Short mmCIF file of C-alpha atoms in Angstrom, two decimals:
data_model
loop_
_atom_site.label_atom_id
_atom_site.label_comp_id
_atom_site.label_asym_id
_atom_site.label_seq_id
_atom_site.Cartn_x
_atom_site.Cartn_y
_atom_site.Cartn_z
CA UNK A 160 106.48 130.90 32.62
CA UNK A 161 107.72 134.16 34.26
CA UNK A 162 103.83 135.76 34.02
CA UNK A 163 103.24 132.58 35.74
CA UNK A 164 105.75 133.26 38.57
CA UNK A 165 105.42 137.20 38.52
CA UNK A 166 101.23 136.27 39.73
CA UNK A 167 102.16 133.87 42.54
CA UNK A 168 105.03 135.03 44.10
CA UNK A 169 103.61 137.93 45.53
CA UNK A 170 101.75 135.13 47.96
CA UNK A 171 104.78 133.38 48.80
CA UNK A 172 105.59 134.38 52.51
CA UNK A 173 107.95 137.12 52.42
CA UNK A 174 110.31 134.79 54.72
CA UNK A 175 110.99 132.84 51.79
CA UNK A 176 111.19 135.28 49.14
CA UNK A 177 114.02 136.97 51.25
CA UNK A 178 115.27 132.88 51.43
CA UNK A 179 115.24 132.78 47.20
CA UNK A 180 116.55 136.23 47.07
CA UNK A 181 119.48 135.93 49.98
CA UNK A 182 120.77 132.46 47.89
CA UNK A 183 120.91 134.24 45.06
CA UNK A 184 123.07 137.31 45.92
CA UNK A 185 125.66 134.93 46.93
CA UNK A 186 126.04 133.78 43.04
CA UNK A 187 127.33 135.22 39.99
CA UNK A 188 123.47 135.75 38.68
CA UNK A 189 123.33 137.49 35.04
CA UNK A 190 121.03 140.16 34.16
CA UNK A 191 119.75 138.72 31.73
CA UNK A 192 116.87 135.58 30.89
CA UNK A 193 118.58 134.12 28.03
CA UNK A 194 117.66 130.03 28.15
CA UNK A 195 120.73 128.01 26.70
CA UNK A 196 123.31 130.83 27.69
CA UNK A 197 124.79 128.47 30.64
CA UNK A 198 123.94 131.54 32.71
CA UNK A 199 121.42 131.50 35.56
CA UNK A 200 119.51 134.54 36.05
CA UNK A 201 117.29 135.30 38.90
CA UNK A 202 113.94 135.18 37.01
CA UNK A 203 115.01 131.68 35.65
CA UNK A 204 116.18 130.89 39.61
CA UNK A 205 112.42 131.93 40.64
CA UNK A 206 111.06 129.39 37.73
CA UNK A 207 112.88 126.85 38.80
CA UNK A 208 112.09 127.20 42.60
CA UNK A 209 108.02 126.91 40.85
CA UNK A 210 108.24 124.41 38.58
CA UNK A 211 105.91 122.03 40.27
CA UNK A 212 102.92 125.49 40.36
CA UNK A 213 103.82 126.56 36.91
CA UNK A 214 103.91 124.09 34.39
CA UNK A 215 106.58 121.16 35.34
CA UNK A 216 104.53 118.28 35.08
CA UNK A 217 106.06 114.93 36.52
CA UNK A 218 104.69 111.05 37.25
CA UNK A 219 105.17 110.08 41.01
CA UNK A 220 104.01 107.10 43.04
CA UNK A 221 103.19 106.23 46.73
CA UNK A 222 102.34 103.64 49.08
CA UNK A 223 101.42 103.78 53.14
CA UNK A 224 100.59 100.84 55.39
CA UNK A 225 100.13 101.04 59.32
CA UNK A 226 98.31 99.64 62.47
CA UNK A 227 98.32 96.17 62.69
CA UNK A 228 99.30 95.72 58.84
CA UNK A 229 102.54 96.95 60.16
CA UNK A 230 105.44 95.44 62.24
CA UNK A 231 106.08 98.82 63.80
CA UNK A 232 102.34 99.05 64.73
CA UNK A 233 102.54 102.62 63.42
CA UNK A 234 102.73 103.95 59.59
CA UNK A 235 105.25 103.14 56.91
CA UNK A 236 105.04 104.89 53.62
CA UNK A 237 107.22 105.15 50.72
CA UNK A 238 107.55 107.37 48.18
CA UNK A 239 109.22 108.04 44.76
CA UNK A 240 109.92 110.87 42.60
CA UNK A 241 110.23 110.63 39.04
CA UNK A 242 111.57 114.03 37.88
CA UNK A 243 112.84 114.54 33.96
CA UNK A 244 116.70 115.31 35.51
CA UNK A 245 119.99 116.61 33.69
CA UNK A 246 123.30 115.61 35.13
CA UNK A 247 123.65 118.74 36.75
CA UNK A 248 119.78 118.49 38.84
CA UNK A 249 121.12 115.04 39.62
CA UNK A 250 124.82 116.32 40.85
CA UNK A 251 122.41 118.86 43.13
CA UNK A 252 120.46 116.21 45.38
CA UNK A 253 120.32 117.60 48.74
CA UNK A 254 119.16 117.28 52.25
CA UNK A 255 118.31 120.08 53.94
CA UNK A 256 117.47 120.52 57.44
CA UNK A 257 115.43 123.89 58.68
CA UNK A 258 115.96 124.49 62.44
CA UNK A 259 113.24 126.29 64.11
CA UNK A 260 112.26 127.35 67.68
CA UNK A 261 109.34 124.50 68.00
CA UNK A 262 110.86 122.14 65.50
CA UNK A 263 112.58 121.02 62.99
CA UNK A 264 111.97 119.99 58.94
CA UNK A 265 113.76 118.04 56.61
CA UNK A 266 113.52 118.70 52.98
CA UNK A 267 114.66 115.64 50.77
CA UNK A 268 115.58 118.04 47.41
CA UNK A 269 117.73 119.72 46.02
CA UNK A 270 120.64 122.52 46.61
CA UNK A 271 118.80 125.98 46.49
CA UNK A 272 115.28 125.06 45.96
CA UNK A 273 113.64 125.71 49.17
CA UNK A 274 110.30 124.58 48.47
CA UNK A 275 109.28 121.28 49.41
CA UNK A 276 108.05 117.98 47.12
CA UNK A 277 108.96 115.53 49.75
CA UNK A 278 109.87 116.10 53.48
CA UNK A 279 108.80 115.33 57.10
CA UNK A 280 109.37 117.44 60.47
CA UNK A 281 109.91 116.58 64.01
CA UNK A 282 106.62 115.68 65.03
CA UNK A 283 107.26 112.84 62.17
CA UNK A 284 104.27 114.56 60.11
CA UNK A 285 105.66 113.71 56.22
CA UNK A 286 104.20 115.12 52.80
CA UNK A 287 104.61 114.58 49.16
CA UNK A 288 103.77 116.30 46.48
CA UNK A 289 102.17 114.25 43.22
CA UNK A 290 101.01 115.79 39.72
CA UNK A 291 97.43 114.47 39.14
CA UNK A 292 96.80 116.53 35.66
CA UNK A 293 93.36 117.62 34.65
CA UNK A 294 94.42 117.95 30.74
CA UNK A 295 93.54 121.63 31.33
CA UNK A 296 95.02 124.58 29.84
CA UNK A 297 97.04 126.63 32.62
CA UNK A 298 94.54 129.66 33.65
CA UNK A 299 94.68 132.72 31.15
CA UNK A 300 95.16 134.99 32.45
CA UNK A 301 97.13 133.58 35.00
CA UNK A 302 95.12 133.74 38.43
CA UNK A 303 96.21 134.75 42.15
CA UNK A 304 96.87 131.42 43.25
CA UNK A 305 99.21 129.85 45.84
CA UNK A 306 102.85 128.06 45.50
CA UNK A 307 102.18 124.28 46.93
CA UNK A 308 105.86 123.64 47.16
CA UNK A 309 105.91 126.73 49.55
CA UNK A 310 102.50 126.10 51.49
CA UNK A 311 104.03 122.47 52.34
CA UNK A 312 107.01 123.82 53.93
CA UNK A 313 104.95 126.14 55.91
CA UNK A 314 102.68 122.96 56.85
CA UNK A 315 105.46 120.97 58.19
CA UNK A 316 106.55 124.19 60.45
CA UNK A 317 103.17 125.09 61.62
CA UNK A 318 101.26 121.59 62.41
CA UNK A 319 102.08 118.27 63.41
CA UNK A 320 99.22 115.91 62.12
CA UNK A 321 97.35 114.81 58.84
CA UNK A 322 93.65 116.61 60.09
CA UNK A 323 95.28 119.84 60.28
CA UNK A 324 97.58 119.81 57.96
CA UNK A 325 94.48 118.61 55.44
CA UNK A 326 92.12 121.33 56.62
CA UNK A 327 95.28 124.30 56.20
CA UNK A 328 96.17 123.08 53.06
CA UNK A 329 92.20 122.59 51.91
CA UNK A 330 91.47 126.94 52.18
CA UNK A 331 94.31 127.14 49.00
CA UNK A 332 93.75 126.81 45.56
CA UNK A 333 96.16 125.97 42.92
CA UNK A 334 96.79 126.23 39.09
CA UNK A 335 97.62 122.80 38.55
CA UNK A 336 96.21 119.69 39.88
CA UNK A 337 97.51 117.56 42.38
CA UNK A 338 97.59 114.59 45.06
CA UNK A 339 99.14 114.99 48.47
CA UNK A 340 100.71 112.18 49.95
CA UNK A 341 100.49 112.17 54.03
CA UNK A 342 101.67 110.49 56.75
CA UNK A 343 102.02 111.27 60.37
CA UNK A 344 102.54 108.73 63.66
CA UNK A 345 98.93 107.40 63.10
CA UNK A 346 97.86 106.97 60.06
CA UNK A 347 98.60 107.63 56.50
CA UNK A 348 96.33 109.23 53.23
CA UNK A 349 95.97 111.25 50.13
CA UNK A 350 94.74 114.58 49.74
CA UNK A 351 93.03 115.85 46.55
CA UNK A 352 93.46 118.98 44.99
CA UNK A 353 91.90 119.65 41.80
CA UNK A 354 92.77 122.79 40.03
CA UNK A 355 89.23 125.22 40.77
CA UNK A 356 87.80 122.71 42.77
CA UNK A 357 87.22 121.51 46.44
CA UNK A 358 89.93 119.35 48.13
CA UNK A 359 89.08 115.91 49.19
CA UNK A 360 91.27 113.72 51.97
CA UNK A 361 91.03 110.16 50.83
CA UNK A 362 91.00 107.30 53.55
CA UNK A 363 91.95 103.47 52.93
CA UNK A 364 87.82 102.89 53.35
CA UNK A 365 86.99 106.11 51.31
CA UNK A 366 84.05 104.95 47.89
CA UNK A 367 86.60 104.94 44.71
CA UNK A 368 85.01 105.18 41.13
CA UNK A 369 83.57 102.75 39.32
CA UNK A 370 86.15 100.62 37.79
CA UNK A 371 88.34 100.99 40.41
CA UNK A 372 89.15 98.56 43.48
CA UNK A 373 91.11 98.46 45.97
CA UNK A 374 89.44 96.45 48.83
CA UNK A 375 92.28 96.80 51.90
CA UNK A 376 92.09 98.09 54.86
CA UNK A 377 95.13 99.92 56.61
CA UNK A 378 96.80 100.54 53.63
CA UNK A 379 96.74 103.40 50.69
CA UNK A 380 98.36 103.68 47.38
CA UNK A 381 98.81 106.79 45.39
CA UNK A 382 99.68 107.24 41.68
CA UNK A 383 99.43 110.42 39.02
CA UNK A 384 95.18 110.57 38.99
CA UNK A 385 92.12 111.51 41.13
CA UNK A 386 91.04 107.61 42.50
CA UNK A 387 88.56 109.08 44.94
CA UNK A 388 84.58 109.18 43.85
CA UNK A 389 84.49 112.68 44.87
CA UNK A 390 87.03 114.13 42.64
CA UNK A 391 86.93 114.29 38.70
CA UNK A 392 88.23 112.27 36.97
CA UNK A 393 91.35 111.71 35.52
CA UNK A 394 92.85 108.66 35.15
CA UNK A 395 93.00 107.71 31.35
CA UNK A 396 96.55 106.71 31.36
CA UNK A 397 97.90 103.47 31.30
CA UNK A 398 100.51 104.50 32.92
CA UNK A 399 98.83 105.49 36.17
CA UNK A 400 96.24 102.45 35.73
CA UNK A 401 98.92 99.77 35.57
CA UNK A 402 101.05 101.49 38.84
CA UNK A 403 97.44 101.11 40.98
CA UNK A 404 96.94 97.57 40.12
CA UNK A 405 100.62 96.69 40.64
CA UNK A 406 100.42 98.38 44.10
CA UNK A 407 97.45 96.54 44.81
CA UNK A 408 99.07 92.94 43.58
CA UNK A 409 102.20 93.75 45.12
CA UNK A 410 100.35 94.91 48.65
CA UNK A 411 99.61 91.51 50.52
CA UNK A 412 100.06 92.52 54.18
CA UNK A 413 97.86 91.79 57.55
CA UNK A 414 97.95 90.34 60.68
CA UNK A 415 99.73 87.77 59.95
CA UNK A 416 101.80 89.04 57.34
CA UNK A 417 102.69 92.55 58.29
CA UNK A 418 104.66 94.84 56.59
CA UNK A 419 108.53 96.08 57.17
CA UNK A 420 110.27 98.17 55.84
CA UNK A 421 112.37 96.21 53.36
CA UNK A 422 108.82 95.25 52.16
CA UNK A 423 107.70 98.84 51.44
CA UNK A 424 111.64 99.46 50.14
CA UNK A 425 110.67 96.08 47.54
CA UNK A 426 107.16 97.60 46.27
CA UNK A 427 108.98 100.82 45.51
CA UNK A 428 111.67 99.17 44.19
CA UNK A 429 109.48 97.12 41.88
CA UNK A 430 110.36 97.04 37.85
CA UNK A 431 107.63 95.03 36.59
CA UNK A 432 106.37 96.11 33.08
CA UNK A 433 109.20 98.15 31.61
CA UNK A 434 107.50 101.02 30.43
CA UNK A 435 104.94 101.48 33.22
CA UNK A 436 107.13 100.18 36.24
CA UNK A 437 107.30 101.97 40.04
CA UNK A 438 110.87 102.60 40.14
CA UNK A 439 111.78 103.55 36.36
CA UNK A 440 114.30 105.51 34.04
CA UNK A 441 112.87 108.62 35.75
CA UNK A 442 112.61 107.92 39.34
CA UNK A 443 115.48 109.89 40.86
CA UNK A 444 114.53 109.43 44.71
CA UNK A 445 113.12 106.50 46.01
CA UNK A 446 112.90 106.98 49.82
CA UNK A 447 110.73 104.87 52.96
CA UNK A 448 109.79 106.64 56.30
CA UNK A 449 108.58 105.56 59.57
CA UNK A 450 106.84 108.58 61.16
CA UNK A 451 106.98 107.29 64.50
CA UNK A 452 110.62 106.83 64.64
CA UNK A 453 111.27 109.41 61.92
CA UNK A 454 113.86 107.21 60.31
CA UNK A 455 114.06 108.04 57.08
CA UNK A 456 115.80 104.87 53.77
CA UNK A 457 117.02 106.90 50.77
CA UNK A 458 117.92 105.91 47.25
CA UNK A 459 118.82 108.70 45.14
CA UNK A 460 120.16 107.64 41.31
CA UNK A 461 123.96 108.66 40.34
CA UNK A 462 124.91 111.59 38.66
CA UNK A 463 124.93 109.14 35.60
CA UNK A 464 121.23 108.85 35.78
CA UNK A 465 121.88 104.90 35.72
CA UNK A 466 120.85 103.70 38.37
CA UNK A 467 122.56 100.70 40.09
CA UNK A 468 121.72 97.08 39.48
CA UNK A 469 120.95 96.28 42.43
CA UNK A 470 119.69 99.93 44.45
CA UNK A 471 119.53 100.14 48.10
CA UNK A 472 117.66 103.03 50.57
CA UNK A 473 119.98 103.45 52.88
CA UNK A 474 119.26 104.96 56.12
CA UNK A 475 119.91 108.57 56.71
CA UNK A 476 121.06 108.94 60.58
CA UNK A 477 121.26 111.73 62.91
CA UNK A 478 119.42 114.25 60.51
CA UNK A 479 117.22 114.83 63.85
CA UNK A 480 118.08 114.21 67.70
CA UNK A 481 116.26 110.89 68.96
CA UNK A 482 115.17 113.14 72.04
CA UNK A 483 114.43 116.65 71.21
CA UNK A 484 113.37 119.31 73.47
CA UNK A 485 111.70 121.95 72.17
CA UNK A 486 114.00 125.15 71.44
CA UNK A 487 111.48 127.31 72.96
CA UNK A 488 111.77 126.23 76.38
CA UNK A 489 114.99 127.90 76.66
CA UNK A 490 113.61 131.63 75.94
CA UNK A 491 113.93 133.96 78.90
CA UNK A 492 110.27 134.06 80.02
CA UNK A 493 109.96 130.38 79.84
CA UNK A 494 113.04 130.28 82.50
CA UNK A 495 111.48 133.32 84.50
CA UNK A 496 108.22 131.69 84.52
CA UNK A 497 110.41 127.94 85.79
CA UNK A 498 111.48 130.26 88.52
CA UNK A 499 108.57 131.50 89.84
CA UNK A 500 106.78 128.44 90.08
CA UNK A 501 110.12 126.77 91.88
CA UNK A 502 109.63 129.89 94.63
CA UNK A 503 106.07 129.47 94.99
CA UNK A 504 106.41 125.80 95.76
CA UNK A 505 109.00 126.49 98.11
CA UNK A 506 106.93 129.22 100.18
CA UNK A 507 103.86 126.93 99.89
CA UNK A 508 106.29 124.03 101.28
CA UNK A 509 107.49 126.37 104.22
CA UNK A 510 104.07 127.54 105.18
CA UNK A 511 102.60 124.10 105.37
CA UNK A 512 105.61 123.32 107.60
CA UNK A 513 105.07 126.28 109.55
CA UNK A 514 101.48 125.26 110.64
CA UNK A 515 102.10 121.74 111.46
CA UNK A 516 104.54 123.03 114.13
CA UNK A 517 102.11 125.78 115.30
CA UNK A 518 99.57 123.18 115.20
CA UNK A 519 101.84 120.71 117.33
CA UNK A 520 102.95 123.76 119.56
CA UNK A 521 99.10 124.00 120.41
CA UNK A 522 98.24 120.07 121.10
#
C-alpha cells in the first residue's frame, strides 16, 4: 500500500498535501508503521486518506430523477455508501465545510480525511464516488496516476456543472475502476472510468448492453459495474445485478406520479432481499440532495453499527447561506473598480444635464 501512495501523492495538489500534513502535526503521530500497535503513523494517515485509489474496494448505490419526473421540477438524487467500518470510522462521521473566495463545498465524510467520496458545493453541483472493479490486478509497478478522492474536491471548487466537471475529470486516469455519480441544478448522470481506458458520461437515453434494460426517461440508477455499451464489462455479480433491477422496480415516477424526496429517501432506504438489499449491514451513509435548493437528508448508522429500526435522513440546515454572495466581490479592486463606475455615471449624469440647459439657454 505505501508504494501505492509514495507514486500518487506526488500529484496530489500541494494545497492538500500541506492540508494532510498540517492535521497531522497537531497529533501524537508515531514514527513508526506498525499495523495493530493502536498507534497512527503518518504513512498509515496518508493510506487511509487513499484508500478509495489504492486498494479499498467498497459496494455503493445511486439513484437521480429530475424534470418533470420530479415535484421540484429540478434533480433529486440519492446516494449511499457502504464502507466496511470499525466503531472508531463510525464514531468519526463528519461534515465538513471548505470556505473559499468563489464558493463553498461540503464534504459528507469523515474527521481528517480531506478527500472527497460524496459532497456538493454552492453552485449545488454534487459527486459521488462508486467502485466499479475490473477484477484486475493493481498496476505493477505502480503507475503515475491521479488521487480521485482529491481530483473531486478540486472539481467541486473549480466548476459548477456536470459538462465540465465530466470533461476535467475525463483528461485523468486512475488505478482502479470507477463510476461517478453527478448531479447539478439540471440534470443528473454517471460517469465511467475504467482503469487504462477512456471515460464515458452515461445519460438516462444512453445504449446499455445487451441484457440490460432500463427503459426510463429522466431518471438514472447507478450500482458497483460499467452498465453503459461503451465501457467493458463488468457486471458478473449478483450483487450489483439484483440492486439495478430493484432500482428499476422500485423507480415508478412521471408526470403524474412524480417523485419527492421521501420517495428517493424510500428507494434508498429499501431492504428487499437480505443479502443483496440497497440500504444493508454496510451502508453507513444514506443521504438525498436537491441541487437546486442544496438541501441536503442524512442518515448516518450509530457508532454501534446497528442501525435503527426505523432510520430517518434528516435534514442538515444552515451548512450553506440560502443567499450567498460571492466572497470575491469584497476584494479591494472589485470595490475600486464599484467606484469608478459610480463616478463615471455621475459625470456622465452631470454632463447630460449640463447640455440640456445650454441647449434650453439657446432656444
Amino acid at each position: 500500500m505505501q508504494k501505492r501512495v509514495n507514486v500518487i501523492k506526488p500529484n496530489i495538489d500541494p494545497a492538500y498535501q500541506n492540508e494532510v500534513n498540517a492535521i497531522a502535526s497537531t497529533w501524537v503521530i508515531s514514527d513508526q508503521d506498525q499495523l495493530g500497535d493502536g498507534l497512527l503513523s503518518l504513512n498509515e494517515f496518508w493510506v487511509i486518506q487513499l484508500i478509495p485509489d489504492i486498494g479499498g474496494r467498497f459496494n455503493s448505490s445511486g439513484f437521480g430523477v429530475w424534470g418533470n419526473f420530479s415535484a421540484l421540477n429540478s434533480p433529486i438524487v440519492g446516494r449511499n455508501m457502504d464502507w466496511q467500518t470499525n466503531e472508531g470510522l463510525r464514531s468519526l462521521q463528519t461534515i465538513t465545510v471548505y470556505e473559499y473566495d468563489n464558493r463553498n463545498i461540503v464534504n459528507i465524510g469523515f474527521a481528517g480525511f480531506i478527500g472527497v467520496v460524496s459532497g456538493f458545493n454552492s453552485e449545488g453541483l454534487f459527486v459521488a464516488h462508486l467502485n466499479s472493479s475490473l477484477k484486475k490486478y493493481y498496476p505493477k509497478p505502480p503507475i503515475n496516476n491521479n488521487a480521485i478522492v482529491f481530483d473531486l474536491r478540486k472539481i467541486l471548487k473549480s466548476q459548477t456543472r456536470i459538462s465540465t466537471a465530466a470533461r476535467e475529470l475525463s483528461k485523468l486516469q486512475y488505478s482502479f475502476s470507477h463510476n461517478i455519480l453527478m448531479a447539478d441544478p439540471f440534470d443528473v448522470q454517471v460517469l465511467d472510468q475504467p482503469q487504462g481506458q477512456q471515460a464515458h458520461l452515461r445519460v438516462d437515453i444512453s445504449p446499455l448492453k445487451i441484457g440490460i434494460s432500463w427503459g426510463k426517461v429522466n431518471q438514472i440508477a447507478v450500482v458497483n459495474c460499467f452498465v453503459l455499451r461503451s465501457s467493458p464489462a463488468n457486471c458478473i455479480r449478483t450483487i450489483d445485478s439484483f440492486r439495478w433491477h430493484r432500482f428499476k422496480t422500485l423507480t415508478q415516477f412521471n408526470r403524474e406520479n412524480q417523485a419527492q424526496v421521501k420517495d428517493v429517501s424510500k428507494i434508498m432506504f429499501d431492504t428487499a432481499n437480505p443479502h443483496q438489499k440497497i440500504f444493508n449491514q454496510k451502508t453507513i451513509q444514506s443521504m438525498v440532495f436537491t441541487p437546486k435548493d442544496k438541501k441536503l437528508y442524512l442518515y448516518t448508522v450509530p457508532i454501534s453499527g446497528i442501525h435503527s429500526t426505523h432510520p430517518v435522513m434528516h435534514e442538515i440546515i444552515n451548512l450553506l447561506p440560502t443567499t450567498q454572495l460571492s466572497k470575491s466581490w469584497f476584494h479591494p479592486i472589485n470595490w475600486l473598480l464599484a467606484i469608478a463606475g459610480i463616478l463615471l455615471l455621475t459625470v456622465v449624469i452631470i454632463g447630460e444635464r449640463r447640455k440640456r440647459k445650454h441647449s434650453i439657454k439657446k432656444k
